[in-house]
Coordinates of C-alpha atoms in Angstrom, one line a residue:
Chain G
X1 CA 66.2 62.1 50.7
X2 CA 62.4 61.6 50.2
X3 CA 60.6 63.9 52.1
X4 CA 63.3 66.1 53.4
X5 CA 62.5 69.9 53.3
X6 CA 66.0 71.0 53.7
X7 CA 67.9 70.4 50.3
X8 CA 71.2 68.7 49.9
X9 CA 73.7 70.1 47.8
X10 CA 76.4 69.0 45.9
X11 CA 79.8 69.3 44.8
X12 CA 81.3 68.8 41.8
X13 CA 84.7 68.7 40.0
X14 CA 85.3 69.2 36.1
X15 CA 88.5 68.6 34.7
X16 CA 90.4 66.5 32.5
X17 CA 90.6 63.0 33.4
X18 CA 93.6 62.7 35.3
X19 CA 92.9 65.7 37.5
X20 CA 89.3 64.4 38.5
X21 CA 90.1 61.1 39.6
X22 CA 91.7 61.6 42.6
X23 CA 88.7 63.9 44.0
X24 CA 86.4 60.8 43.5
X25 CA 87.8 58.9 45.9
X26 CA 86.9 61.7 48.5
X27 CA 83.6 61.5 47.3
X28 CA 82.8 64.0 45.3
X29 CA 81.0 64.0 41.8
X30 CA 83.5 64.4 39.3
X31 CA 83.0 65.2 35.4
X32 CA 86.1 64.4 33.1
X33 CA 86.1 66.1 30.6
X34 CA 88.2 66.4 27.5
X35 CA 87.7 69.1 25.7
X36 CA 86.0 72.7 25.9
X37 CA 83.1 71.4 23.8
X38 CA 82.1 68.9 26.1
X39 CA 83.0 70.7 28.7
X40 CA 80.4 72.9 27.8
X41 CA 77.9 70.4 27.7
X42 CA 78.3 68.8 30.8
X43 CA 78.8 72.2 32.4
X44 CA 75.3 73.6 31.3
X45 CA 73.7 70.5 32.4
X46 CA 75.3 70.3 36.2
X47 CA 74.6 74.1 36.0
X48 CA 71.0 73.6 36.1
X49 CA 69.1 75.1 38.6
X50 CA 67.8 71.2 40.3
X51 CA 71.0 69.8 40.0
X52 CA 72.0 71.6 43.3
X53 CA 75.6 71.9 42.9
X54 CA 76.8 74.5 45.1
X55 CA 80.5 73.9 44.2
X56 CA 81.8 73.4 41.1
X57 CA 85.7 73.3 40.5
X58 CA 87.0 73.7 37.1
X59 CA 89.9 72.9 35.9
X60 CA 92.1 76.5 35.2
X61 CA 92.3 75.1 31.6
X62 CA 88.6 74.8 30.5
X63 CA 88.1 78.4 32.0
X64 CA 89.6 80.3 29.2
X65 CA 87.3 78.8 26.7
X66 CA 84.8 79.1 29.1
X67 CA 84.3 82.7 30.1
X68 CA 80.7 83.3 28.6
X69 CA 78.9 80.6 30.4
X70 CA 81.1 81.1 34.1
X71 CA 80.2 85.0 34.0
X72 CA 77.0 84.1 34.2
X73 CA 77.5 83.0 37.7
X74 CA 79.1 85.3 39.1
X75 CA 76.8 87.0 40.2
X76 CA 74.3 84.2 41.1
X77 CA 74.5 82.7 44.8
X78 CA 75.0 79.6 44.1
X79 CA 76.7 77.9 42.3
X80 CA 80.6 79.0 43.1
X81 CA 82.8 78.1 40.2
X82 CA 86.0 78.0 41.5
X83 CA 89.0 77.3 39.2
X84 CA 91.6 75.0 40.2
X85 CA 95.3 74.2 38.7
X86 CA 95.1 70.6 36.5
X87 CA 98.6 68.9 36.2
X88 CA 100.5 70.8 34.6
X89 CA 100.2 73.2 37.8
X90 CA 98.5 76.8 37.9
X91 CA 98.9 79.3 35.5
X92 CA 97.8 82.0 37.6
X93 CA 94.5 82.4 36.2
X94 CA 92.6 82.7 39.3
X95 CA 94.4 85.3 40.5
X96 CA 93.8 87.5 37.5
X97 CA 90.3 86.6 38.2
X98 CA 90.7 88.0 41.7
X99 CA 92.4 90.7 40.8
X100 CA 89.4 91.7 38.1
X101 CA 87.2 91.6 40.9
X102 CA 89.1 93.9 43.1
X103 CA 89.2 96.3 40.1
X104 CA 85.9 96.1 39.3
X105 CA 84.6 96.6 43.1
X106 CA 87.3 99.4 44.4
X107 CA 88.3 100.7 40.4
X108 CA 91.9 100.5 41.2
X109 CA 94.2 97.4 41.8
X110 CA 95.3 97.4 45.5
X111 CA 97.2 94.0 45.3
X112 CA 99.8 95.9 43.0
Chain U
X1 CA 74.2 123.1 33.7
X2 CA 70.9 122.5 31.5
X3 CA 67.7 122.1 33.8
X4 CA 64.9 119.8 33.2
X5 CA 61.9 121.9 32.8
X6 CA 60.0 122.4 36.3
X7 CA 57.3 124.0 36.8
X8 CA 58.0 126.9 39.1
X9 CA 55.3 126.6 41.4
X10 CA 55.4 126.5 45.4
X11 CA 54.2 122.9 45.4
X12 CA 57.0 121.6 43.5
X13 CA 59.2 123.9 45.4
X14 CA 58.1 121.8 48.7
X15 CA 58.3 118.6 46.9
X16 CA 61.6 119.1 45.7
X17 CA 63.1 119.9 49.3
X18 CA 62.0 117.2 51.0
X19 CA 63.3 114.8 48.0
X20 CA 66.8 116.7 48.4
X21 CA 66.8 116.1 52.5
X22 CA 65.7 112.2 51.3
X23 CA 68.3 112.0 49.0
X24 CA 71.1 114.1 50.8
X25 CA 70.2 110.8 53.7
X26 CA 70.3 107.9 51.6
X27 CA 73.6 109.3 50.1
X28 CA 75.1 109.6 53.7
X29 CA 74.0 105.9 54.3
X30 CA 75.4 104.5 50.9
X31 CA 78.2 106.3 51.5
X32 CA 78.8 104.2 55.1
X33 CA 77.2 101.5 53.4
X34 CA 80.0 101.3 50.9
X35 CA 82.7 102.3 53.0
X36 CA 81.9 98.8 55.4
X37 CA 81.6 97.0 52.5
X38 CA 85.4 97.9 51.1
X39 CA 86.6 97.0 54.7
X40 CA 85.1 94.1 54.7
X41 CA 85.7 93.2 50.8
X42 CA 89.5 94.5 51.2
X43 CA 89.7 92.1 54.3
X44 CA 88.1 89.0 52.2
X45 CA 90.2 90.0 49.0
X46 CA 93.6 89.5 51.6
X47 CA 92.4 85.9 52.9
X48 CA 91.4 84.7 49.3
X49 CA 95.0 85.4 48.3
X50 CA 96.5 83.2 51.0
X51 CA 94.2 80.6 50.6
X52 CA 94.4 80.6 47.1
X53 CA 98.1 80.3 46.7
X54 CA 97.6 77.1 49.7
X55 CA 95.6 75.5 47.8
X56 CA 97.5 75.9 44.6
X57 CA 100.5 74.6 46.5
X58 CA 98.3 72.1 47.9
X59 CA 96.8 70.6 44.7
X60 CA 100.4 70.5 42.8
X61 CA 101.7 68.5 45.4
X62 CA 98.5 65.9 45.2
X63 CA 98.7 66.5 41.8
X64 CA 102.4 65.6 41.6
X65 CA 101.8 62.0 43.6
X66 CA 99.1 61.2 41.7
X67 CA 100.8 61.7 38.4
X68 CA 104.0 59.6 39.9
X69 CA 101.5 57.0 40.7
X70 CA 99.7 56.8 37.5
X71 CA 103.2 56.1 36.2
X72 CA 103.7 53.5 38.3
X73 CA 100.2 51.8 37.9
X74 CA 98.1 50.6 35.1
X75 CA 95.2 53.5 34.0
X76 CA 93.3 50.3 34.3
X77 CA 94.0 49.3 37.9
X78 CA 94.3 53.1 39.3
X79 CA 91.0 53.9 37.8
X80 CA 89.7 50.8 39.5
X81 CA 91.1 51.5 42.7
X82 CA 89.3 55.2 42.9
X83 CA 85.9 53.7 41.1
X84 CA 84.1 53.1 44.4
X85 CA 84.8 56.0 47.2
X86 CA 84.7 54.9 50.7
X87 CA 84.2 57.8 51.9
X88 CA 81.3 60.6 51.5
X89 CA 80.9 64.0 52.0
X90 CA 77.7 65.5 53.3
X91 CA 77.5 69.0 52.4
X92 CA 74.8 71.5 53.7
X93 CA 74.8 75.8 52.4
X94 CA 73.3 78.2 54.8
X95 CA 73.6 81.7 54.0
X96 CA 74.8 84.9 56.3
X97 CA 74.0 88.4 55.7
X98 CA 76.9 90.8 54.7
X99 CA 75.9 94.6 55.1
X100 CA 72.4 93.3 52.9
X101 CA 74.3 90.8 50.8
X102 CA 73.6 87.1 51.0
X103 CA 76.6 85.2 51.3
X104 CA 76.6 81.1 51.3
X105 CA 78.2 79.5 54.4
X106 CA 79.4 75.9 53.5
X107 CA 79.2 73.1 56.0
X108 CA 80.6 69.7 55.5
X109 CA 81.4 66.4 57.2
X110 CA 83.4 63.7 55.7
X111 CA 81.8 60.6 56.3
X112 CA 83.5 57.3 55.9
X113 CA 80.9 54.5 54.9
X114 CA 82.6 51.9 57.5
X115 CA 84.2 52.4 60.8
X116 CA 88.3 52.2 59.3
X117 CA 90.2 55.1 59.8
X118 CA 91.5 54.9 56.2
X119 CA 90.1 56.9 53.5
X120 CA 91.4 54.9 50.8
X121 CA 88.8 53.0 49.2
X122 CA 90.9 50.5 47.5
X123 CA 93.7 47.4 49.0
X124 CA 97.0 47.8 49.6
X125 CA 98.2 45.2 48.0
X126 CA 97.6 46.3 43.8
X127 CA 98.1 50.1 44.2
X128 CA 101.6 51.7 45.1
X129 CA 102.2 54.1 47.7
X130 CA 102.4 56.8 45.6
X131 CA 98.7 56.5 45.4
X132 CA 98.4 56.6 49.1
X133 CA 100.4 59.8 49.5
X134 CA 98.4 61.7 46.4
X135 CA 95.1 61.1 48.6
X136 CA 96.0 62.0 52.0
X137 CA 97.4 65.0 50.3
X138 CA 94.1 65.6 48.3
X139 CA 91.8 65.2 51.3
X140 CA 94.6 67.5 53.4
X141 CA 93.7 70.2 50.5
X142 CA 90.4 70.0 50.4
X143 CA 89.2 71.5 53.2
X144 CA 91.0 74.9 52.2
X145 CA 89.6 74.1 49.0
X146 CA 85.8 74.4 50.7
X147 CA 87.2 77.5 52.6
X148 CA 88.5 79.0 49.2
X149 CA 85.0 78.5 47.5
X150 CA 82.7 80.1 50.3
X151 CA 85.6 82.9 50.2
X152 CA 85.5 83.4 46.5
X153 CA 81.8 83.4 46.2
X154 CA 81.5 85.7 49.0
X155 CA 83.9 87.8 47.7
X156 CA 82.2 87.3 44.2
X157 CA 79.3 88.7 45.6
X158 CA 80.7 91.5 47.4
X159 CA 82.6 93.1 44.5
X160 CA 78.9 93.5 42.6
X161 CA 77.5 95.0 45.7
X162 CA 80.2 97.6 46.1
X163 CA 80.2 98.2 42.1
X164 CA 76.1 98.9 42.7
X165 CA 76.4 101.1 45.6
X166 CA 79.6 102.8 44.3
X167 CA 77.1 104.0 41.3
X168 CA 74.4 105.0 43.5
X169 CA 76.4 106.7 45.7
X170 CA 78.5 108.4 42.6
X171 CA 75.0 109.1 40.7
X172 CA 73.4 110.6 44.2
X173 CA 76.4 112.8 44.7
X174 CA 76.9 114.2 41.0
X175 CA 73.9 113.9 39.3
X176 CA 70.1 113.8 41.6
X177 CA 71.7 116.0 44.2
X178 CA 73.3 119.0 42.3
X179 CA 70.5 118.6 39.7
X180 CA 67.7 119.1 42.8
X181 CA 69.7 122.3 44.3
X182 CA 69.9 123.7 40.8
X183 CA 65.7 123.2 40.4
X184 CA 65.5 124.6 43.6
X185 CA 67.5 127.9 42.9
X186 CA 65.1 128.2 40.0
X187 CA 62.1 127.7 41.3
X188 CA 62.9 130.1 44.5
X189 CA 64.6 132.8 41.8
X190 CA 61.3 132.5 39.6
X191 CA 59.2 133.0 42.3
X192 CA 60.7 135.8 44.1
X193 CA 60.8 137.1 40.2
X194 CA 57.0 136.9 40.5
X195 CA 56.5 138.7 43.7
X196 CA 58.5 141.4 42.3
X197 CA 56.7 141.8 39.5
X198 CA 53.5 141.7 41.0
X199 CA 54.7 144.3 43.5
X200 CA 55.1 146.7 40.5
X201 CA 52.5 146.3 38.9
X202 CA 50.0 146.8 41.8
X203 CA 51.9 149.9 42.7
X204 CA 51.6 150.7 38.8
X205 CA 48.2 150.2 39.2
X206 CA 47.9 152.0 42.2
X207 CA 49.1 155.2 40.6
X208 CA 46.7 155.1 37.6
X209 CA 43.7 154.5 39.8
X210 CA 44.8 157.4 41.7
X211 CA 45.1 159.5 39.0
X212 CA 42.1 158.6 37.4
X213 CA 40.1 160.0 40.5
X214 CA 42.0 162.5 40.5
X215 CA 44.4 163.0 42.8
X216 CA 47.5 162.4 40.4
X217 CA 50.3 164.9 40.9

């Protein structure tokens, strides 16, 4: 809004294009992508710091090719890259991501 | 263990005390520090899981309609359908401090752009009821979904503050501590070496003044 102090931020969900489309109809920004190239492309521009995405969900697929560039947010605020399954269901990935975290934090895996 | 060169004087002896009570504090307080923060972290870590795996299940299920109904429709006509969403989500970040760490708190209201109760921004009559299903599914998951990305990130955020004050704490405790007593024993050794030798050799000196005047043995 013009002249609002407080800034609004946004959500947005990358994926291929049959996992995105149902998130637009709850009105959220979507990106289909299709593959990791573009996805790079589109990711380092809705990264940028005045696009004010707070969210952005990735689809578990893109993340493999995409370590590099989500890294660099993990230790940022904002924005949270969160990984979700596509359609052909989860493949575990964010777990292992979890489970990397716990490591790194406590240095020993207490999920077992 | 090799010690930095320090000059054994009284002044750095002082300095180096008070540094030691500083640092013997601030490695008690890291220490606490850390400990809350794996409480808390451990406690996040736990509520990530179960909301992961619901929203897994979640999405495969939406995931699953939607794929059934994608079958059923035309790309053309289901793409159509979704183009223009009735409904919009406003979607504010304030942030709460964790034990020093700033971690986002979403808030978010669904807003539907006309006073329907439906969410489905298309008619009834071109789409199948597959499609209807995938959404009400989708907007059923979503909210966990917000719930999961304010948990991640915070939990993102907390693993790299208990990694920095793990090192702290580690490099207080081995390292500036032990390296501080050890510069301290030296100094206090090396000056107590001085006295000494100062003691002898004014009672040396006293002996060969006294025997210069003559009143050696």
């Amino acid at each position: 809004m013009k002249g609002c102090v407080s800034v609004m931020y946004k959500i947005a969900v990358m994926g291929g294009g049959d996992t995105v489309i149902g998130f637009k109809a709850l009105g959220l920004d979507t990106f289909p992508v299709s593959d990791a190239n573009e996805a790079r492309a589109v990711f380092a521009k809705i990264t940028a710091p005045e696009e004010n995405y707070a969210v952005i969900y990735l689809e578990e697929r893109l993340s493999l090719e995409m370590a590099n560039e989500i890294s660099r947010f993990t230790n940022k605020v904002y924005p949270a890259i969160i990984l979700i399954p596509g359609r052909d269901g989860s493949q575990g990935l964010s777990l292992t991501a979890l489970q990397d975290a716990v490591i790194r934090a406590i240095g020993t895996d207490i999920l077992g | 263990m090799a010690t930095k060169t320090v000059s054994p004087t009284r002044m750095e002896l002082t300095r180096l005390k008070t540094r030691l009570v500083t640092a013997t504090r601030g490695h008690k307080l890291l220490k606490d520090k850390r400990d809350e923060l794996m409480r808390q972290f451990i406690e996040i870590v736990r509520r990530n899981r179960e909301l992961r795996m619901r929203v897994d299940e979640g999405l495969s299920v939406a995931n699953r309609a939607l794929a059934v109904s994608s079958a059923i429709m035309s790309p053309d006509v289901l793409e159509q359908s979704l183009l223009y969403p009735r409904q919009r989500v406003e979607f504010d970040m304030t942030f709460r401090n964790v034990m020093s760490v700033n971690v986002p708190v979403y808030n978010f209201k669904t807003e539907l752009e006309d006073d329907t109760s439906s969410i489905f921004p298309y008619g009834l009559a071109q789409t199948s009821g597959e499609l209807d299903d995938a959404l009400t599914a989708l907007a059923a998951v979503f909210r966990d979904m917000l719930d999961l990305a304010q948990i991640e990130k915070t939990m993102q955020l907390l693993a790299d503050e208990i990694e920095r004050t793990r090192r702290r704490v580690n490099a207080l405790e081995y390292v500036m501590i032990p390296e501080m007593q050890e510069s301290i024993r030296y100094i206090t050794m090396k000056l107590e070496e001085n006295d000494r030798s100062t003691k002898v050799r004014l009672m040396k000196v006293k002996d060969m003044v006294l025997e210069a005047a003559g009143y050696g043995k």
